Tab-separated table of C-alpha atoms in Angstrom:
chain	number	residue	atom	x	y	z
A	30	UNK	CA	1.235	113.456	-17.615
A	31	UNK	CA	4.862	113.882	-18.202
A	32	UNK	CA	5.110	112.590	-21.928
A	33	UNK	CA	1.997	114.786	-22.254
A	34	UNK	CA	3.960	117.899	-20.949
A	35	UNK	CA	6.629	116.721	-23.372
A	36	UNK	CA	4.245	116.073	-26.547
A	37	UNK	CA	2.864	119.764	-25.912
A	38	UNK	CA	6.630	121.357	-25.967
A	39	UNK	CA	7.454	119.283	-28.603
A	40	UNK	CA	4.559	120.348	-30.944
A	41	UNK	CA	5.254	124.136	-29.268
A	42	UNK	CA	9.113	123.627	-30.726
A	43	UNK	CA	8.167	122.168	-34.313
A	44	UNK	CA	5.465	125.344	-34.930
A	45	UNK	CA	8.336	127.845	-33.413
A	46	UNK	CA	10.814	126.617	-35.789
A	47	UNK	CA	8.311	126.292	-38.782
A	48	UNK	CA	7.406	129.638	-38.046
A	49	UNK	CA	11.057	130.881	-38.284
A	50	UNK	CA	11.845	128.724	-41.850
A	51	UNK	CA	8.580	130.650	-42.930
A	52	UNK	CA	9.717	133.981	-41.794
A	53	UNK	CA	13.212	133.394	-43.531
A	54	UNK	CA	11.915	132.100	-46.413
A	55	UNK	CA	9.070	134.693	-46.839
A	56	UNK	CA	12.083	137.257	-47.590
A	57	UNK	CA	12.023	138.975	-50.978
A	58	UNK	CA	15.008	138.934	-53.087
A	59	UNK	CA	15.601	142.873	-54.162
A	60	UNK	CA	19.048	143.341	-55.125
A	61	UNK	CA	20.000	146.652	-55.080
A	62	UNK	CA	23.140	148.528	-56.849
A	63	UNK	CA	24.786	151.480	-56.196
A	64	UNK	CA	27.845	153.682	-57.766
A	65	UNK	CA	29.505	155.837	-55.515
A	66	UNK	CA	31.563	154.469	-51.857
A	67	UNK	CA	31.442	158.254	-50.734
A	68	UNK	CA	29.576	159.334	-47.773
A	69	UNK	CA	26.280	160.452	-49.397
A	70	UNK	CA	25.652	156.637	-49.771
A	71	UNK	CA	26.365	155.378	-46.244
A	72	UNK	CA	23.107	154.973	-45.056
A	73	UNK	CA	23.747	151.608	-46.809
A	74	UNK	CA	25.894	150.273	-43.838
A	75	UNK	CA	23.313	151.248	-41.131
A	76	UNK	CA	20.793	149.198	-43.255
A	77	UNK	CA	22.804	146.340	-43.166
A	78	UNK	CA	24.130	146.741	-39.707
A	79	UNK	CA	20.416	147.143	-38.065
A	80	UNK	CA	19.092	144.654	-40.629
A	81	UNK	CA	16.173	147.539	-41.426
A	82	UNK	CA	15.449	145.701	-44.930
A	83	UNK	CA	14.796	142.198	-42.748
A	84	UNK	CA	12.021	143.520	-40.972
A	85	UNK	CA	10.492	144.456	-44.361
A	86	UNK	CA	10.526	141.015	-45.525
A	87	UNK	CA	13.507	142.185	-47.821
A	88	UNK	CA	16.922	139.941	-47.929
A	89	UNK	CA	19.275	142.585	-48.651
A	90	UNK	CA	21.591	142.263	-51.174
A	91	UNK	CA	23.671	145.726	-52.421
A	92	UNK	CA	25.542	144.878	-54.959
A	93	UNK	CA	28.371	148.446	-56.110
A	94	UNK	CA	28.476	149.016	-59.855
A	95	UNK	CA	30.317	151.300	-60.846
A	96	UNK	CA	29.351	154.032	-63.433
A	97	UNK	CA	27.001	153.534	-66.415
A	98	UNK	CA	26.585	149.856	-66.091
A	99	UNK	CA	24.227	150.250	-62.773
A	100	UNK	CA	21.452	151.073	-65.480
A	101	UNK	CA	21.704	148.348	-67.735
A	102	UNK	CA	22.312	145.960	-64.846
A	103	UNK	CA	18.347	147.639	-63.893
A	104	UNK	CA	17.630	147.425	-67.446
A	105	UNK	CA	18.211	143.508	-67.503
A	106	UNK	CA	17.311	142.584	-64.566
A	107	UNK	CA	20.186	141.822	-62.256
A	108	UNK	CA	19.152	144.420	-59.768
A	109	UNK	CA	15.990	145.657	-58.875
A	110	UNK	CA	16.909	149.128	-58.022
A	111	UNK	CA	19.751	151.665	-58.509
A	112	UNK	CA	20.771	154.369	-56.556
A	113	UNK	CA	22.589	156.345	-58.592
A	114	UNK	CA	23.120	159.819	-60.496
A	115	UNK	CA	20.590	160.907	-63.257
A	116	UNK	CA	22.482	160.889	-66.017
A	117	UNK	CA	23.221	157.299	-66.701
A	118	UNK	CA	19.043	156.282	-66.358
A	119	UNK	CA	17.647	159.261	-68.201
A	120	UNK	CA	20.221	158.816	-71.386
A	121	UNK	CA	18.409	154.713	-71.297
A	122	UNK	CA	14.854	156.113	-70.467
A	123	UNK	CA	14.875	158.594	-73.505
A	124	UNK	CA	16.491	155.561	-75.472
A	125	UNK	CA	13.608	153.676	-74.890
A	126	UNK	CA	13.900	151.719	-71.111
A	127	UNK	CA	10.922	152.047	-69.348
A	128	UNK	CA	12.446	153.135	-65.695
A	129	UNK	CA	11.207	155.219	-62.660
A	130	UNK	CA	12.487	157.390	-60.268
A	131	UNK	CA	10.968	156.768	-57.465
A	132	UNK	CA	12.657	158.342	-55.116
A	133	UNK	CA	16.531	160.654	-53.819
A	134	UNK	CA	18.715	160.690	-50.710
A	135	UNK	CA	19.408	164.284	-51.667
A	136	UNK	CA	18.513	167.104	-54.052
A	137	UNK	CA	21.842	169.377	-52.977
A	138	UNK	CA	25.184	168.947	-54.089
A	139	UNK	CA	27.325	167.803	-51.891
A	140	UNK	CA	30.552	169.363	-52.615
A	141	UNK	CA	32.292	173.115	-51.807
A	142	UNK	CA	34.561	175.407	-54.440
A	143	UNK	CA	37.410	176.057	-53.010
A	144	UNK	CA	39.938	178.726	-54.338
A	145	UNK	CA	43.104	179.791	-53.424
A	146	UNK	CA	43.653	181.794	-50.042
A	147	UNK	CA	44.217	185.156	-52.409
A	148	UNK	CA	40.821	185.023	-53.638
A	149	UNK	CA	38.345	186.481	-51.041
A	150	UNK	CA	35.266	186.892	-53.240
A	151	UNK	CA	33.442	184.762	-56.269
A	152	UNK	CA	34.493	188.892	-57.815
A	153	UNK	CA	37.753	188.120	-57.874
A	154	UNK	CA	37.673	184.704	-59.391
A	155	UNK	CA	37.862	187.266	-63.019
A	156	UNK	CA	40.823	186.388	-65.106
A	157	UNK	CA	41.813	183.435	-63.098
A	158	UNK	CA	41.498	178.968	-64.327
A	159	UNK	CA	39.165	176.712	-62.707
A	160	UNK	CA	39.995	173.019	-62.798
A	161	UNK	CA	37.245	170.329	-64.071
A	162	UNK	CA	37.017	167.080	-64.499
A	163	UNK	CA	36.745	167.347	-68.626
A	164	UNK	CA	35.362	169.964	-71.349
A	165	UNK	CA	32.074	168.627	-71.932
A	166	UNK	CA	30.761	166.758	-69.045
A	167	UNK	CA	28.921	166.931	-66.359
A	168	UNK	CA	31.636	168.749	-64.063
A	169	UNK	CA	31.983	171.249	-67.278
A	170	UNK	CA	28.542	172.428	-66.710
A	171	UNK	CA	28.398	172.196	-63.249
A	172	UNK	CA	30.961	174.636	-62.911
A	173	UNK	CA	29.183	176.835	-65.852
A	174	UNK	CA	26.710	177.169	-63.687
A	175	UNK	CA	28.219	177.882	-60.202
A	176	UNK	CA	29.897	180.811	-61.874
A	177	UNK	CA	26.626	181.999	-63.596
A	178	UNK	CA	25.437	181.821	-59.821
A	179	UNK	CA	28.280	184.265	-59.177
A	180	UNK	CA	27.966	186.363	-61.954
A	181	UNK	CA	30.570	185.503	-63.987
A	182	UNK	CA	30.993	183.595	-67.255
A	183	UNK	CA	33.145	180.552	-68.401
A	184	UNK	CA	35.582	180.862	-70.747
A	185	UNK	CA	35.273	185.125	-71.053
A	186	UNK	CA	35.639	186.094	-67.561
A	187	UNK	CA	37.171	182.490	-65.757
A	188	UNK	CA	39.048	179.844	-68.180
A	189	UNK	CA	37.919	176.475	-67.639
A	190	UNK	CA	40.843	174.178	-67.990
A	191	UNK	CA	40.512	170.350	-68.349
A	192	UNK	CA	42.709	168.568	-65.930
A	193	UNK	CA	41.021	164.966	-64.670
A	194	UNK	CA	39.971	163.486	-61.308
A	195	UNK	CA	39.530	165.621	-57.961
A	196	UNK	CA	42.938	164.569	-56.942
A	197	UNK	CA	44.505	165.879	-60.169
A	198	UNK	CA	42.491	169.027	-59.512
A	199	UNK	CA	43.338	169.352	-56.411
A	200	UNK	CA	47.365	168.843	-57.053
A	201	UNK	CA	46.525	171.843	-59.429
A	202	UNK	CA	45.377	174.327	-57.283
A	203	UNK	CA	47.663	173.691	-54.491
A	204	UNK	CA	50.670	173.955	-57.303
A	205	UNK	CA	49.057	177.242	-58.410
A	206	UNK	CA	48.456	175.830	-61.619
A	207	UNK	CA	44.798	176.731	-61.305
A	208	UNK	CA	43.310	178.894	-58.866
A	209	UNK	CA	39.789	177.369	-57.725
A	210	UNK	CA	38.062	173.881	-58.410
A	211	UNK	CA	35.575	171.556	-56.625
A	212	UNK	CA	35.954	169.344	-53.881
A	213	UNK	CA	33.708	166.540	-52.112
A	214	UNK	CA	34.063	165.807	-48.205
A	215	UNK	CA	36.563	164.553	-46.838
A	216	UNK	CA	38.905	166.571	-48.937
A	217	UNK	CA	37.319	169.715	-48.251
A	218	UNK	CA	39.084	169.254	-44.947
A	219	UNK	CA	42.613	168.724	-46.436
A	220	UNK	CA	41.667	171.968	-48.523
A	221	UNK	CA	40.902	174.289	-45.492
A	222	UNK	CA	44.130	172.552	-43.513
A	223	UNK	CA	46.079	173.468	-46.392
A	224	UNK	CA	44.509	177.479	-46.349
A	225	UNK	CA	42.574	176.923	-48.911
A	226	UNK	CA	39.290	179.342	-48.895
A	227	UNK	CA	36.176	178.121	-49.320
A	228	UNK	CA	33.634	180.374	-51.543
A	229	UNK	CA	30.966	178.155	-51.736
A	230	UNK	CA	29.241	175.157	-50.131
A	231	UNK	CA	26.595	174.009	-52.930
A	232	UNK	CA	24.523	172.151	-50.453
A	233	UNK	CA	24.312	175.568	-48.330
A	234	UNK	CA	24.142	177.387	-51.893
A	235	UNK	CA	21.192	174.875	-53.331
A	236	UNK	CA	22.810	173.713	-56.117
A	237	UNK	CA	20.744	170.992	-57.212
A	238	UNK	CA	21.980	167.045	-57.462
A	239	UNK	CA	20.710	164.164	-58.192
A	240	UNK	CA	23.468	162.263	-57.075
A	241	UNK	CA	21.772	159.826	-54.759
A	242	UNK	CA	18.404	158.847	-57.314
A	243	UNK	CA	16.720	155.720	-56.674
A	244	UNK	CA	15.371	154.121	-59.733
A	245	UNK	CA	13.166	151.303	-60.948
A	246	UNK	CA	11.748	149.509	-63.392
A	247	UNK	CA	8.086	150.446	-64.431
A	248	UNK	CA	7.527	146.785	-64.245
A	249	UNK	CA	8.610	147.237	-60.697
A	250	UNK	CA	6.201	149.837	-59.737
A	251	UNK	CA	3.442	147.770	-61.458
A	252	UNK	CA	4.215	144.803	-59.719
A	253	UNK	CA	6.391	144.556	-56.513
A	254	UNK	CA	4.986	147.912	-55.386
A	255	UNK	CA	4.934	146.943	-51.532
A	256	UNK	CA	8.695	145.818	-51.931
A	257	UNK	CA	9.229	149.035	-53.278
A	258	UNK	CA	7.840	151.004	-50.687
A	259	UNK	CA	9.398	148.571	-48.146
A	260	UNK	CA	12.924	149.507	-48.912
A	261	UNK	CA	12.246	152.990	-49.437
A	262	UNK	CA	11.065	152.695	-45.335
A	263	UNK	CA	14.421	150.807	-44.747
A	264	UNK	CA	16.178	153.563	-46.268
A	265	UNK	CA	13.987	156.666	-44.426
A	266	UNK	CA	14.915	154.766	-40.959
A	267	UNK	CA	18.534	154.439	-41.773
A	268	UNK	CA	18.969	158.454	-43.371
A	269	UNK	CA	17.182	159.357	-40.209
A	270	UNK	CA	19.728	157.290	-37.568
A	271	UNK	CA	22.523	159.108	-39.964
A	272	UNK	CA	21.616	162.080	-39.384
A	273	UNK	CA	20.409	162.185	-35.642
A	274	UNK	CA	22.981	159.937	-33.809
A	275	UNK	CA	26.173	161.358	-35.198
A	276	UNK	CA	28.454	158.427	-33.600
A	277	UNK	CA	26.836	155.549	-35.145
A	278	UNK	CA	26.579	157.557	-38.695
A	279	UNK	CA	30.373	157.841	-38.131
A	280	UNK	CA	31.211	154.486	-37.465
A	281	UNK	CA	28.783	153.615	-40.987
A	282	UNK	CA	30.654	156.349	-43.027
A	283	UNK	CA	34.216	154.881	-41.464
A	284	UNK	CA	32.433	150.881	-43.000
A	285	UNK	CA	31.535	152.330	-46.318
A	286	UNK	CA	34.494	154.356	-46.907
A	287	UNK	CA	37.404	152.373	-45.167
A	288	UNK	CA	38.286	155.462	-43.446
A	289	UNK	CA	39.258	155.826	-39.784
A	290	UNK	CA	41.181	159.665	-39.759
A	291	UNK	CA	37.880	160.908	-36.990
A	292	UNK	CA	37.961	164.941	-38.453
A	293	UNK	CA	37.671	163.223	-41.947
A	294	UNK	CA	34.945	161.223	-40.811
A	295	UNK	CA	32.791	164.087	-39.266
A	296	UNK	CA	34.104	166.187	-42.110
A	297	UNK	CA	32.074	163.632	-44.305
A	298	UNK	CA	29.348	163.255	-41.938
A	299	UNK	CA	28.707	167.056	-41.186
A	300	UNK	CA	28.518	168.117	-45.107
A	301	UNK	CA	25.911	165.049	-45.632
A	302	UNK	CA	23.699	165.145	-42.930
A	303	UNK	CA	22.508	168.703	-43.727
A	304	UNK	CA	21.534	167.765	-47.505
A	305	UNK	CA	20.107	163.699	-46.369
A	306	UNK	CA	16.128	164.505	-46.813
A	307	UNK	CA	13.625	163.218	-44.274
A	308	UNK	CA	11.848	161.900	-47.058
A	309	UNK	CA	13.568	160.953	-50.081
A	310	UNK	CA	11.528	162.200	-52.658
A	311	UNK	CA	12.074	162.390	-56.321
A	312	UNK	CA	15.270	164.517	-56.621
A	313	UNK	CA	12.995	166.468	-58.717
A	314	UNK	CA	15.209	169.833	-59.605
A	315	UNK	CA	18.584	167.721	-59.449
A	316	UNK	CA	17.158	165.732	-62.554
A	317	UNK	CA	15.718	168.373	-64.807
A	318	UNK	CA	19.771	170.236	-64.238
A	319	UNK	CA	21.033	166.705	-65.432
A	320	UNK	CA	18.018	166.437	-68.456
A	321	UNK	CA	19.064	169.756	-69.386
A	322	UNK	CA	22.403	169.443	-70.293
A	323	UNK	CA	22.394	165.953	-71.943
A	324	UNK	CA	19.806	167.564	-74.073
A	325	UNK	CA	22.886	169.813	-75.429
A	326	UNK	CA	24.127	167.185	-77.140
A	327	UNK	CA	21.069	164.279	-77.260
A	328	UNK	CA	18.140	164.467	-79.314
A	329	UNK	CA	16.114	162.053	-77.808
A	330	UNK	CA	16.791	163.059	-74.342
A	331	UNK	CA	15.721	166.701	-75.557
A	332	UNK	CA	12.488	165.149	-76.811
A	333	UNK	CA	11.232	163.176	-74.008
A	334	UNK	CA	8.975	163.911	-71.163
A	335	UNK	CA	10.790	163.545	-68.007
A	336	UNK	CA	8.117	164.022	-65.766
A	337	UNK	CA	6.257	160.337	-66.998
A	338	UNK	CA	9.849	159.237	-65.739
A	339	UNK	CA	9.006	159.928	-62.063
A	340	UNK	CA	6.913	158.911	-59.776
A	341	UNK	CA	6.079	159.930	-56.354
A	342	UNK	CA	4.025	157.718	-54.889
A	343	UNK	CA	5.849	155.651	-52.205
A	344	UNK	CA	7.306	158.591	-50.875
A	345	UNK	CA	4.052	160.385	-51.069
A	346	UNK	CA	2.552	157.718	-49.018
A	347	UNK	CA	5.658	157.715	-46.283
A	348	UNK	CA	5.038	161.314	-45.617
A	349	UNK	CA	1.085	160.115	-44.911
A	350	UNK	CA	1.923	157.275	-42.569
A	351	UNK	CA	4.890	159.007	-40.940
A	352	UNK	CA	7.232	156.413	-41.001
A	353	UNK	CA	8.332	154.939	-36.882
């Protein structure tokens, strides 16, 4: 009776741990790159820390790459998926790669323009220089924009002047040698500390962005749809922990970002949690802003039909089934 007793926990053991090799095995590889450490992207850590892409049958594996290279790492297969700004994927879609955007953490800019404490009003930005990253890129029409937002125009009524990183721009303003630029969080604490005024918070003005675009291959979408829509629920639970339990979004954002300084941290938490979506859809307006100015200066990305680029279909079906 007792070897019996034995023989039945024995054969209870060997399926429990067969089970668990089958579980572990069963998970997907999906690597995943992204390109920015800022505070937009830290929904990563809470993925990792709550091991949301494990219970999708997902081993998670996010891999940072840095600039351009995210899409061709897409493009050849290294990754599965990139979260990253437009411009980099639509310049290779309308050069021939076949990739989707399937999805956005955001759709507002996450950012403030900040001037110095003599200007009161965008009005009285007239006749002044506003610091950008370089003539010609995306923080030169960016900034074109804003100002058409406020009336004014670049170059006739505010001189853009070319002058490098946000750290060089903000050295600038504080020196006097410009009199407005753009800041991200945390720094648009440093810039109110310092009396700096703020005229504008895009995310509260609805600039658009596309800063946080999650793209695929069409390959992807065609055959590893469920792994798809799998990490896209991963990434709805941890946006939605980010944004409703404000201590454990700080203590991701202080992972991500090596940061510890606790205003910086809800600094960076408080400008991103209003702009994280619910449901992160297609970045849809962020994208065309980005299409539209590399079509300035690129034929083929002037030519091509950005809407066969996206797709909304997983996030389509998460708002249906109301992801728990």
């Amino acid at each position: 009776m007792i070897a019996q007793k034995i023989s039945c926990i024995s054969v209870l053991l060997i399926v429990f741990i067969l089970g668990s090799i089958r579980q572990a095995t069963a998970q997907v590889e999906f690597p995943i790159g992204y390109v920015s450490r800022g505070g937009t992207y830290a929904f990563i850590s809470l993925i990792e820390q709550h091991k949301l892409l494990e219970q999708e049958g997902i081993r998670p594996t996010f891999v940072y790459i840095g600039g351009p290279q995210v899409s061709q790492a897409l493009i050849s297969g290294d990754i599965r998926m990139a979260i990253v700004a437009a411009a980099s994927p639509i310049r290779a879609a309308a050069h021939g790669a076949d990739l989707r955007f399937v999805g956005g953490v955001t759709d507002k800019e996450v950012a403030s323009f900040v001037a110095a404490s003599s200007i009161k009003t965008p009005a009285e930005l007239k006749g002044t220089r506003l610091a950008i990253d370089r003539l010609g890129d995306y923080s030169d029409f960016r900034a074109r924009k804003v100002l058409e937002m406020f009336g004014l125009q670049a170059q006739k009524d505010v001189t853009l002047l070319q002058i490098g990183a946000q750290t060089a721009r903000f050295a600038a303003l504080r020196n006097g040698h410009v009199q407005s630029t753009f800041v991200v969080p945390p720094l648009t604490l440093v810039a109110r500390k310092a009396g700096l005024r703020e005229l504008a918070d895009l995310g509260e003005l609805g600039f658009p962005s596309s800063s946080g675009a999650f793209v695929v291959m069409q390959s992807s979408v065609e055959k590893n749809p469920k792994e798809i829509y799998g990490v896209l629920r991963a990434f709805v639970k941890a946006i939605r922990l980010y944004k409703a339990d404000k201590e454990q979004a700080l203590g991701a954002i202080s992972r991500f970002m090596g940061l510890n300084d606790r205003e910086a941290l809800e600094e960076t938490w408080r400008m991103n949690a209003k702009v994280l979506k619910d449901i992160p859809s297609p970045p849809l307006a962020g994208i065309r802003v980005v299409r539209d100015f590399l079509a300035q200066t690129d034929p083929e990305v002037k030519k091509m039909n950005l809407e066969s680029f996206i797709t909304s279909q997983f996030t389509d079906r998460l708002q249906r089934e109301s992801v728990k």
